[in-house]
Amino acid sequence: MSYPGYPPSDGYPAFPGYPPTGQESVYPPAGQYPYPTTVPGGFPPSGGGTFPAAPPNAGFPGYSALGGYPASGSFPGGPQAGGMPPYSGGPGFAVPPTGPGFGGYPQQPPAQSYAGGGPAQIPGFPGGQVPSPMPGPPAAVVQYTQGTIQAAPNFDAGRDAEILRKAMKGFGTDEQAIINVVANRSNDQRQKIKAAFKTMYGKDLIKDLKSELSGNVEELILALFMPSTYYDAWSLRHAMKGAGTQESVLIEILCTRTNQEIREIVNCYKSEFGRDIEEDIRSDTSGHFERLLISMCQGNRDENQTVDYQKAQEDAQRLYQAGEGKLGTDESCFNMVLASRSFPQLKATVEAYSRIANRDLLSSIDREFSGNVERGLKTIVQCALNRPAFFAERLYYSMKGAGTDDSTLIRIVVTRSEIDLVQIKQMFTQMYQKTLATMIASDTSGDYRQLLLAIVGQ
């Protein structure tokens, strides 16, 4: 199976420096995080929670405003230390509790009791103190994500199969009828429609769709009808098939998926294409980039959501000594920490690193690495800090400038539509002062545009 124009012919879009040109009002100045971060131990100390961003006067290195942070309100959990204005929600951060992820506002963990008496004095921490002893409270940080596509109520696979059959029967194609079905069904429901279609008509729905559609709208609809694991495996195979390698696809998928997703992708790659993904990666990549991707393929990242702040401090020191603190770079140290630690643990490590190095970790990776391994390492860090912001950036650069990287646009919209596309849209608006739908509408046309907008939601 092949899609026109897939994979994209261009390379991985360079990560812009922060701030990107023309976005100075959105991103913090160089040396500060472009992503929302979590204050170790919870802030304020008596309750805890995740701040979308903290204003510069909070006294905590690396924190700055990221838009929509109110100057008044109330944050449950304690006093406002260090000149922090109270938190009252902020647009785009209070989201429904539909699953794990990044970018949302977590529930406040229950109050903890701490051994050791009074609070520890921490230089540079808001208010100068956090509860003793270090590390912080064991409560996991819970964050919420939400897709734009939900399973349709009162679903009837046979009825939908009949609608699709009528839309493709006879002269011409009723694209609107097809769009109405595929954009409003979950991936699981689409698989049931595909099975019902074959049972009812003895025909393959995918073959019928391919014969009726063409171009980008064909690629988009066929992607929607692929099981999600198969689509990721298919995308990886086509990124390495033939002459040249689409490293951006390898990075986007292997550096952002969960352990379970990675393992399922690796198994699917073997069963569907009869190939070993590690062997394909070794034949198509080399050096430290190859080793990073092989590490990602193991699907063995620690997924314990409890943060060990002492380990975060030690890892931050280790990364500093492996890069900024020495002549040359110990690439294996960066690989080890970024490939094995949980994303909440990496977030705490990034925060500790900024205090040690007086520079954020993304900037240090910029200085110490180049090429694809740099992009891969930065993707992991960005996903630890704010996964929806990473995908928002990828979507923006798929449409920015002359031409459109349609395959990247399609892949991200489809793969995130049931996971965190709501949060990606929110981050997109905050980062670029325009909605994702607006940019899609101006960059695409016809049924392709209509279907993309139906998935994204207005």
Tab-separated table of N, CA and C in Angstrom, residues 5-148:
chain	number	residue	atom	x	y	z
A	5	GLY	N	2.867	11.014	-2.354
A	5	GLY	CA	3.580	12.068	-1.619
A	5	GLY	C	4.012	11.674	-0.234
A	6	TYR	N	4.051	10.350	0.027
A	6	TYR	CA	4.382	9.936	1.399
A	6	TYR	C	5.574	9.009	1.367
A	7	PRO	N	6.567	9.123	2.177
A	7	PRO	CA	6.735	10.139	3.220
A	7	PRO	C	7.105	11.494	2.606
A	8	PRO	N	7.028	12.563	3.386
A	8	PRO	CA	7.405	13.874	2.867
A	8	PRO	C	8.846	13.853	2.391
A	9	SER	N	9.119	14.617	1.353
A	9	SER	CA	10.457	14.592	0.767
A	9	SER	C	11.456	15.442	1.536
A	10	ASP	N	10.955	16.382	2.309
A	10	ASP	CA	11.903	17.253	2.984
A	10	ASP	C	12.362	16.623	4.293
A	11	GLY	N	13.406	17.168	4.842
A	11	GLY	CA	13.958	16.650	6.081
A	11	GLY	C	13.200	17.138	7.290
A	12	TYR	N	13.759	16.843	8.406
A	12	TYR	CA	13.111	17.234	9.663
A	12	TYR	C	13.227	18.737	9.829
A	13	PRO	N	12.112	19.447	10.030
A	13	PRO	CA	12.207	20.901	10.183
A	13	PRO	C	13.036	21.245	11.411
A	14	ALA	N	13.939	22.172	11.237
A	14	ALA	CA	14.814	22.527	12.357
A	14	ALA	C	14.001	23.089	13.506
A	15	PHE	N	14.356	22.677	14.716
A	15	PHE	CA	13.698	23.288	15.866
A	15	PHE	C	14.162	24.732	15.943
A	16	PRO	N	13.220	25.670	16.029
A	16	PRO	CA	13.623	27.064	16.078
A	16	PRO	C	14.270	27.385	17.413
A	17	GLY	N	15.094	28.387	17.401
A	17	GLY	CA	15.587	28.885	18.685
A	17	GLY	C	14.430	29.517	19.418
A	18	TYR	N	14.565	29.657	20.692
A	18	TYR	CA	13.486	30.266	21.448
A	18	TYR	C	13.923	31.662	21.868
A	19	PRO	N	13.186	32.688	21.528
A	19	PRO	CA	11.908	32.599	20.837
A	19	PRO	C	12.080	32.471	19.330
A	20	PRO	N	11.082	31.894	18.608
A	20	PRO	CA	11.123	31.920	17.154
A	20	PRO	C	10.946	33.349	16.661
A	21	THR	N	11.424	33.598	15.446
A	21	THR	CA	11.291	34.937	14.883
A	21	THR	C	9.830	35.351	14.854
A	22	GLY	N	9.579	36.517	15.352
A	22	GLY	CA	8.216	37.036	15.341
A	22	GLY	C	7.357	36.540	16.469
A	23	GLN	N	7.912	35.674	17.342
A	23	GLN	CA	7.091	35.130	18.426
A	23	GLN	C	7.624	35.569	19.786
A	24	GLU	N	8.367	36.677	19.809
A	24	GLU	CA	8.984	37.088	21.063
A	24	GLU	C	7.979	37.313	22.179
A	25	SER	N	6.753	37.700	21.810
A	25	SER	CA	5.765	37.977	22.841
A	25	SER	C	5.195	36.713	23.454
A	26	VAL	N	5.468	35.565	22.802
A	26	VAL	CA	4.875	34.330	23.286
A	26	VAL	C	5.868	33.519	24.105
A	27	TYR	N	7.036	33.292	23.529
A	27	TYR	CA	7.999	32.450	24.198
A	27	TYR	C	8.822	33.278	25.179
A	28	PRO	N	9.278	32.647	26.231
A	28	PRO	CA	10.174	33.355	27.138
A	28	PRO	C	11.511	33.615	26.462
A	29	PRO	N	12.278	34.544	26.975
A	29	PRO	CA	13.576	34.834	26.384
A	29	PRO	C	14.466	33.602	26.403
A	30	ALA	N	15.507	33.624	25.565
A	30	ALA	CA	16.452	32.513	25.518
A	30	ALA	C	16.982	32.227	26.919
A	31	GLY	N	17.104	30.922	27.217
A	31	GLY	CA	17.591	30.548	28.538
A	31	GLY	C	16.476	30.239	29.504
A	32	GLN	N	15.216	30.451	29.074
A	32	GLN	CA	14.085	30.085	29.917
A	32	GLN	C	13.241	29.064	29.181
A	33	TYR	N	12.408	28.330	29.914
A	33	TYR	CA	11.654	27.255	29.300
A	33	TYR	C	10.559	27.781	28.394
A	34	PRO	N	10.443	27.222	27.181
A	34	PRO	CA	9.283	27.559	26.362
A	34	PRO	C	8.066	26.707	26.692
A	35	TYR	N	8.181	25.855	27.694
A	35	TYR	CA	7.095	24.948	28.015
A	35	TYR	C	6.692	25.072	29.470
A	36	PRO	N	5.413	24.865	29.782
A	36	PRO	CA	4.977	24.849	31.170
A	36	PRO	C	5.718	23.772	31.954
A	37	THR	N	5.966	24.038	33.233
A	37	THR	CA	6.741	23.115	34.041
A	37	THR	C	6.062	22.880	35.379
A	38	THR	N	6.525	21.862	36.081
A	38	THR	CA	5.974	21.520	37.380
A	38	THR	C	6.947	21.915	38.472
A	39	VAL	N	6.473	22.575	39.501
A	39	VAL	CA	7.334	22.966	40.611
A	39	VAL	C	7.569	21.750	41.497
A	40	PRO	N	8.854	21.367	41.747
A	40	PRO	CA	9.111	20.192	42.571
A	40	PRO	C	8.455	20.317	43.940
A	41	GLY	N	7.837	19.200	44.379
A	41	GLY	CA	7.236	19.176	45.712
A	41	GLY	C	5.879	19.828	45.774
A	42	GLY	N	5.438	20.367	44.644
A	42	GLY	CA	4.147	21.052	44.640
A	42	GLY	C	4.314	22.501	45.058
A	43	PHE	N	3.480	23.368	44.523
A	43	PHE	CA	3.535	24.770	44.896
A	43	PHE	C	2.130	25.310	44.995
A	44	PRO	N	1.730	25.951	46.041
A	44	PRO	CA	2.500	26.220	47.252
A	44	PRO	C	2.786	24.936	48.054
A	45	PRO	N	3.714	24.998	49.031
A	45	PRO	CA	4.161	23.794	49.710
A	45	PRO	C	3.068	22.958	50.350
A	46	SER	N	1.981	23.559	50.835
A	46	SER	CA	1.011	22.777	51.587
A	46	SER	C	0.081	21.953	50.715
A	47	GLY	N	0.049	22.203	49.425
A	47	GLY	CA	-0.893	21.455	48.608
A	47	GLY	C	-0.238	20.862	47.387
A	48	GLY	N	0.178	21.708	46.504
A	48	GLY	CA	0.865	21.231	45.310
A	48	GLY	C	-0.028	21.357	44.096
A	49	GLY	N	0.571	21.233	42.947
A	49	GLY	CA	-0.164	21.337	41.705
A	49	GLY	C	0.775	21.739	40.597
A	50	THR	N	0.287	21.792	39.387
A	50	THR	CA	1.118	22.160	38.251
A	50	THR	C	0.748	23.556	37.780
A	51	PHE	N	1.732	24.432	37.655
A	51	PHE	CA	1.485	25.758	37.128
A	51	PHE	C	1.682	25.741	35.629
A	52	PRO	N	0.741	26.287	34.842
A	52	PRO	CA	0.982	26.411	33.413
A	52	PRO	C	2.265	27.191	33.163
A	53	ALA	N	2.538	28.174	33.962
A	53	ALA	CA	3.779	28.945	33.897
A	53	ALA	C	3.822	29.838	35.109
A	54	ALA	N	5.011	30.207	35.504
A	54	ALA	CA	5.153	31.112	36.626
A	54	ALA	C	5.755	32.410	36.124
A	55	PRO	N	5.295	33.520	36.656
A	55	PRO	CA	5.847	34.784	36.201
A	55	PRO	C	7.300	34.944	36.629
A	56	PRO	N	8.065	35.809	35.942
A	56	PRO	CA	9.484	35.951	36.231
A	56	PRO	C	9.787	36.295	37.689
A	57	ASN	N	8.895	37.022	38.369
A	57	ASN	CA	9.218	37.436	39.731
A	57	ASN	C	9.022	36.340	40.755
A	58	ALA	N	8.709	35.103	40.275
A	58	ALA	CA	8.541	34.006	41.221
A	58	ALA	C	9.862	33.582	41.838
A	59	GLY	N	10.967	34.018	41.271
A	59	GLY	CA	12.255	33.720	41.873
A	59	GLY	C	12.743	32.312	41.604
A	60	PHE	N	12.155	31.638	40.638
A	60	PHE	CA	12.553	30.263	40.353
A	60	PHE	C	13.151	30.225	38.954
A	61	PRO	N	14.434	29.866	38.806
A	61	PRO	CA	15.104	29.972	37.507
A	61	PRO	C	14.393	29.145	36.449
A	62	GLY	N	14.262	29.720	35.274
A	62	GLY	CA	13.708	28.968	34.162
A	62	GLY	C	12.204	29.069	34.009
A	63	TYR	N	11.533	29.776	34.912
A	63	TYR	CA	10.076	29.907	34.793
A	63	TYR	C	9.736	31.283	34.237
A	64	SER	N	8.758	31.328	33.369
A	64	SER	CA	8.302	32.626	32.879
A	64	SER	C	6.886	32.481	32.357
A	65	ALA	N	6.238	33.596	32.121
A	65	ALA	CA	4.839	33.565	31.707
A	65	ALA	C	4.715	32.986	30.309
A	66	LEU	N	3.699	32.204	30.068
A	66	LEU	CA	3.435	31.636	28.750
A	66	LEU	C	2.020	31.978	28.301
A	67	GLY	N	1.565	33.145	28.608
A	67	GLY	CA	0.277	33.580	28.103
A	67	GLY	C	-0.890	33.074	28.919
A	68	GLY	N	-1.870	33.921	29.157
A	68	GLY	CA	-3.101	33.495	29.797
A	68	GLY	C	-2.987	33.283	31.289
A	69	TYR	N	-1.885	33.718	31.910
A	69	TYR	CA	-1.743	33.515	33.341
A	69	TYR	C	-2.334	34.712	34.061
A	70	PRO	N	-3.399	34.504	34.830
A	70	PRO	CA	-4.102	35.644	35.407
A	70	PRO	C	-3.332	36.284	36.566
A	71	ALA	N	-3.640	37.523	36.804
A	71	ALA	CA	-2.984	38.240	37.892
A	71	ALA	C	-3.758	38.143	39.190
A	72	SER	N	-4.924	37.577	39.142
A	72	SER	CA	-5.707	37.470	40.362
A	72	SER	C	-6.500	36.182	40.357
A	73	GLY	N	-6.965	35.775	41.522
A	73	GLY	CA	-7.706	34.535	41.638
A	73	GLY	C	-7.229	33.791	42.856
A	74	SER	N	-7.388	32.497	42.864
A	74	SER	CA	-6.935	31.739	44.015
A	74	SER	C	-6.425	30.389	43.584
A	75	PHE	N	-5.337	29.961	44.197
A	75	PHE	CA	-4.798	28.637	43.955
A	75	PHE	C	-4.915	27.836	45.240
A	76	PRO	N	-5.671	26.704	45.197
A	76	PRO	CA	-5.842	25.943	46.433
A	76	PRO	C	-4.531	25.326	46.879
A	77	GLY	N	-4.268	25.379	48.159
A	77	GLY	CA	-3.106	24.672	48.646
A	77	GLY	C	-2.160	25.514	49.463
A	78	GLY	N	-2.407	26.792	49.658
A	78	GLY	CA	-1.492	27.517	50.526
A	78	GLY	C	-1.262	28.944	50.116
A	79	PRO	N	-0.347	29.602	50.793
A	79	PRO	CA	-0.084	31.013	50.572
A	79	PRO	C	0.659	31.245	49.268
A	80	GLN	N	0.645	32.450	48.810
A	80	GLN	CA	1.325	32.801	47.572
A	80	GLN	C	2.734	33.270	47.915
A	81	ALA	N	3.702	32.359	47.735
A	81	ALA	CA	5.069	32.695	48.125
A	81	ALA	C	5.832	33.331	46.976
A	82	GLY	N	6.849	34.088	47.351
A	82	GLY	CA	7.789	34.595	46.363
A	82	GLY	C	7.192	35.539	45.356
A	83	GLY	N	6.126	36.226	45.690
A	83	GLY	CA	5.555	37.187	44.749
A	83	GLY	C	4.751	36.544	43.634
A	84	MET	N	4.335	35.303	43.806
A	84	MET	CA	3.556	34.613	42.781
A	84	MET	C	2.103	35.075	42.796
A	85	PRO	N	1.567	35.638	41.700
A	85	PRO	CA	0.155	35.992	41.713
A	85	PRO	C	-0.691	34.734	41.784
A	86	PRO	N	-1.842	34.803	42.435
A	86	PRO	CA	-2.672	33.611	42.585
A	86	PRO	C	-3.101	33.049	41.245
A	87	TYR	N	-3.312	31.760	41.215
A	87	TYR	CA	-3.709	31.062	39.996
A	87	TYR	C	-5.213	30.807	39.985
A	88	SER	N	-5.859	31.163	38.876
A	88	SER	CA	-7.300	30.954	38.817
A	88	SER	C	-7.732	30.184	37.585
A	89	GLY	N	-6.853	29.458	37.011
A	89	GLY	CA	-7.259	28.615	35.888
A	89	GLY	C	-6.423	28.879	34.668
A	90	GLY	N	-6.620	30.043	34.070
A	90	GLY	CA	-5.853	30.339	32.868
A	90	GLY	C	-6.459	29.625	31.667
A	91	PRO	N	-6.694	30.345	30.563
A	91	PRO	CA	-7.328	29.721	29.406
A	91	PRO	C	-6.493	28.566	28.871
A	92	GLY	N	-7.160	27.495	28.525
A	92	GLY	CA	-6.483	26.397	27.869
A	92	GLY	C	-5.859	25.388	28.799
A	93	PHE	N	-5.986	25.545	30.118
A	93	PHE	CA	-5.319	24.610	30.994
A	93	PHE	C	-6.281	23.798	31.857
A	94	ALA	N	-7.505	24.277	32.077
A	94	ALA	CA	-8.467	23.482	32.839
A	94	ALA	C	-9.217	22.603	31.843
A	95	VAL	N	-8.880	21.331	31.793
A	95	VAL	CA	-9.438	20.454	30.786
A	95	VAL	C	-10.067	19.229	31.432
A	96	PRO	N	-10.993	18.558	30.727
A	96	PRO	CA	-11.694	17.426	31.328
A	96	PRO	C	-10.760	16.272	31.654
A	97	PRO	N	-11.053	15.536	32.710
A	97	PRO	CA	-10.191	14.423	33.124
A	97	PRO	C	-10.449	13.168	32.303
A	98	THR	N	-9.792	13.063	31.118
A	98	THR	CA	-10.060	11.916	30.262
A	98	THR	C	-8.893	10.962	30.124
A	99	GLY	N	-7.791	11.184	30.751
A	99	GLY	CA	-6.690	10.230	30.633
A	99	GLY	C	-5.370	10.858	30.942
A	100	PRO	N	-4.296	10.059	30.939
A	100	PRO	CA	-2.969	10.585	31.264
A	100	PRO	C	-2.400	11.377	30.115
A	101	GLY	N	-1.499	12.282	30.394
A	101	GLY	CA	-0.846	13.034	29.337
A	101	GLY	C	-0.198	14.273	29.880
A	102	PHE	N	-0.035	15.259	29.037
A	102	PHE	CA	0.659	16.471	29.409
A	102	PHE	C	-0.135	17.685	28.962
A	103	GLY	N	0.087	18.781	29.629
A	103	GLY	CA	-0.495	20.043	29.204
A	103	GLY	C	-1.720	20.449	29.971
A	104	GLY	N	-2.374	19.540	30.675
A	104	GLY	CA	-3.564	19.897	31.420
A	104	GLY	C	-3.238	20.314	32.832
A	105	TYR	N	-4.267	20.624	33.617
A	105	TYR	CA	-4.086	21.045	34.996
A	105	TYR	C	-4.425	19.878	35.900
A	106	PRO	N	-3.456	19.371	36.664
A	106	PRO	CA	-3.689	18.151	37.425
A	106	PRO	C	-4.501	18.381	38.685
A	107	GLN	N	-5.075	17.297	39.204
A	107	GLN	CA	-5.701	17.378	40.504
A	107	GLN	C	-4.643	17.689	41.550
A	108	GLN	N	-5.060	18.383	42.573
A	108	GLN	CA	-4.140	18.670	43.662
A	108	GLN	C	-3.948	17.408	44.493
A	109	PRO	N	-2.695	16.948	44.682
A	109	PRO	CA	-2.507	15.755	45.496
A	109	PRO	C	-2.908	16.020	46.941
A	110	PRO	N	-3.296	14.970	47.682
A	110	PRO	CA	-3.677	15.178	49.072
A	110	PRO	C	-2.521	15.717	49.895
A	111	ALA	N	-2.878	16.442	50.946
A	111	ALA	CA	-1.844	17.008	51.811
A	111	ALA	C	-0.990	15.896	52.390
A	112	GLN	N	0.324	16.141	52.465
A	112	GLN	CA	1.248	15.139	52.958
A	112	GLN	C	1.742	15.534	54.355
A	113	SER	N	2.113	14.535	55.137
A	113	SER	CA	2.798	14.835	56.388
A	113	SER	C	4.260	14.471	56.202
A	114	TYR	N	5.135	15.302	56.686
A	114	TYR	CA	6.552	15.135	56.418
A	114	TYR	C	7.331	14.904	57.710
A	115	ALA	N	8.227	13.935	57.638
A	115	ALA	CA	9.137	13.731	58.765
A	115	ALA	C	10.207	14.800	58.709
A	116	GLY	N	10.793	15.062	59.835
A	116	GLY	CA	11.939	15.971	59.824
A	116	GLY	C	11.606	17.373	60.231
A	117	GLY	N	10.357	17.649	60.586
A	117	GLY	CA	10.052	18.962	61.140
A	117	GLY	C	9.852	20.009	60.078
A	118	GLY	N	10.558	21.112	60.219
A	118	GLY	CA	10.293	22.311	59.434
A	118	GLY	C	10.727	22.210	57.993
A	119	PRO	N	10.418	23.261	57.199
A	119	PRO	CA	10.731	23.258	55.781
A	119	PRO	C	12.223	23.463	55.529
A	120	ALA	N	12.696	22.913	54.430
A	120	ALA	CA	14.101	23.094	54.048
A	120	ALA	C	14.246	24.379	53.252
A	121	GLN	N	15.321	25.092	53.473
A	121	GLN	CA	15.587	26.325	52.736
A	121	GLN	C	16.266	25.972	51.415
A	122	ILE	N	15.648	26.361	50.313
A	122	ILE	CA	16.196	26.058	48.990
A	122	ILE	C	16.415	27.378	48.255
A	123	PRO	N	17.661	27.759	47.972
A	123	PRO	CA	17.914	29.019	47.273
A	123	PRO	C	17.216	29.026	45.915
A	124	GLY	N	16.570	30.144	45.617
A	124	GLY	CA	15.934	30.296	44.316
A	124	GLY	C	14.564	29.677	44.205
A	125	PHE	N	14.127	28.924	45.228
A	125	PHE	CA	12.798	28.329	45.158
A	125	PHE	C	11.774	29.364	45.598
A	126	PRO	N	10.555	29.370	44.976
A	126	PRO	CA	9.558	30.358	45.385
A	126	PRO	C	9.347	30.339	46.900
A	127	GLY	N	9.517	31.481	47.533
A	127	GLY	CA	9.349	31.549	48.975
A	127	GLY	C	10.564	31.031	49.721
A	128	GLY	N	11.550	30.473	49.002
A	128	GLY	CA	12.782	30.029	49.627
A	128	GLY	C	12.686	28.696	50.326
A	129	GLN	N	11.557	27.973	50.205
A	129	GLN	CA	11.467	26.734	50.958
A	129	GLN	C	10.474	25.768	50.329
A	130	VAL	N	10.713	24.501	50.588
A	130	VAL	CA	9.777	23.442	50.248
A	130	VAL	C	9.683	22.535	51.460
A	131	PRO	N	8.660	21.691	51.532
A	131	PRO	CA	8.525	20.839	52.701
A	131	PRO	C	9.730	19.909	52.862
A	132	SER	N	10.174	19.663	54.092
A	132	SER	CA	11.246	18.712	54.382
A	132	SER	C	10.634	17.337	54.579
A	133	PRO	N	11.367	16.249	54.408
A	133	PRO	CA	12.704	16.273	53.847
A	133	PRO	C	12.661	16.264	52.321
A	134	MET	N	13.788	16.523	51.671
A	134	MET	CA	13.897	16.297	50.245
A	134	MET	C	14.179	14.810	50.055
A	135	PRO	N	13.710	14.173	48.979
A	135	PRO	CA	12.920	14.745	47.902
A	135	PRO	C	11.476	15.021	48.287
A	136	GLY	N	10.716	15.561	47.323
A	136	GLY	CA	9.360	16.024	47.575
A	136	GLY	C	8.375	14.908	47.833
A	137	PRO	N	7.106	15.256	47.939
A	137	PRO	CA	6.071	14.292	48.297
A	137	PRO	C	5.943	13.194	47.254
A	138	PRO	N	5.543	12.011	47.664
A	138	PRO	CA	5.481	10.880	46.745
A	138	PRO	C	4.270	10.885	45.832
A	139	ALA	N	3.323	11.807	46.060
A	139	ALA	CA	2.100	11.795	45.257
A	139	ALA	C	2.424	11.978	43.785
A	140	ALA	N	1.790	11.185	42.918
A	140	ALA	CA	2.013	11.295	41.484
A	140	ALA	C	1.329	12.544	40.951
A	141	VAL	N	1.929	13.147	39.923
A	141	VAL	CA	1.304	14.280	39.252
A	141	VAL	C	0.353	13.730	38.200
A	142	VAL	N	-0.907	14.093	38.295
A	142	VAL	CA	-1.916	13.602	37.363
A	142	VAL	C	-2.235	14.724	36.388
A	143	GLN	N	-2.151	14.431	35.104
A	143	GLN	CA	-2.467	15.447	34.114
A	143	GLN	C	-3.432	14.856	33.097
A	144	TYR	N	-4.216	15.717	32.472
A	144	TYR	CA	-5.321	15.247	31.658
A	144	TYR	C	-5.147	15.639	30.190
A	145	THR	N	-5.603	14.760	29.326
A	145	THR	CA	-5.615	15.073	27.907
A	145	THR	C	-6.957	14.656	27.325
A	146	GLN	N	-7.223	15.152	26.127
A	146	GLN	CA	-8.519	14.871	25.514
A	146	GLN	C	-8.391	14.920	23.999
A	147	GLY	N	-9.024	13.956	23.333
A	147	GLY	CA	-9.056	13.964	21.880
A	147	GLY	C	-10.252	14.732	21.355
A	148	THR	N	-10.171	15.130	20.098
A	148	THR	CA	-11.301	15.827	19.460
A	148	THR	C	-12.332	14.823	18.947
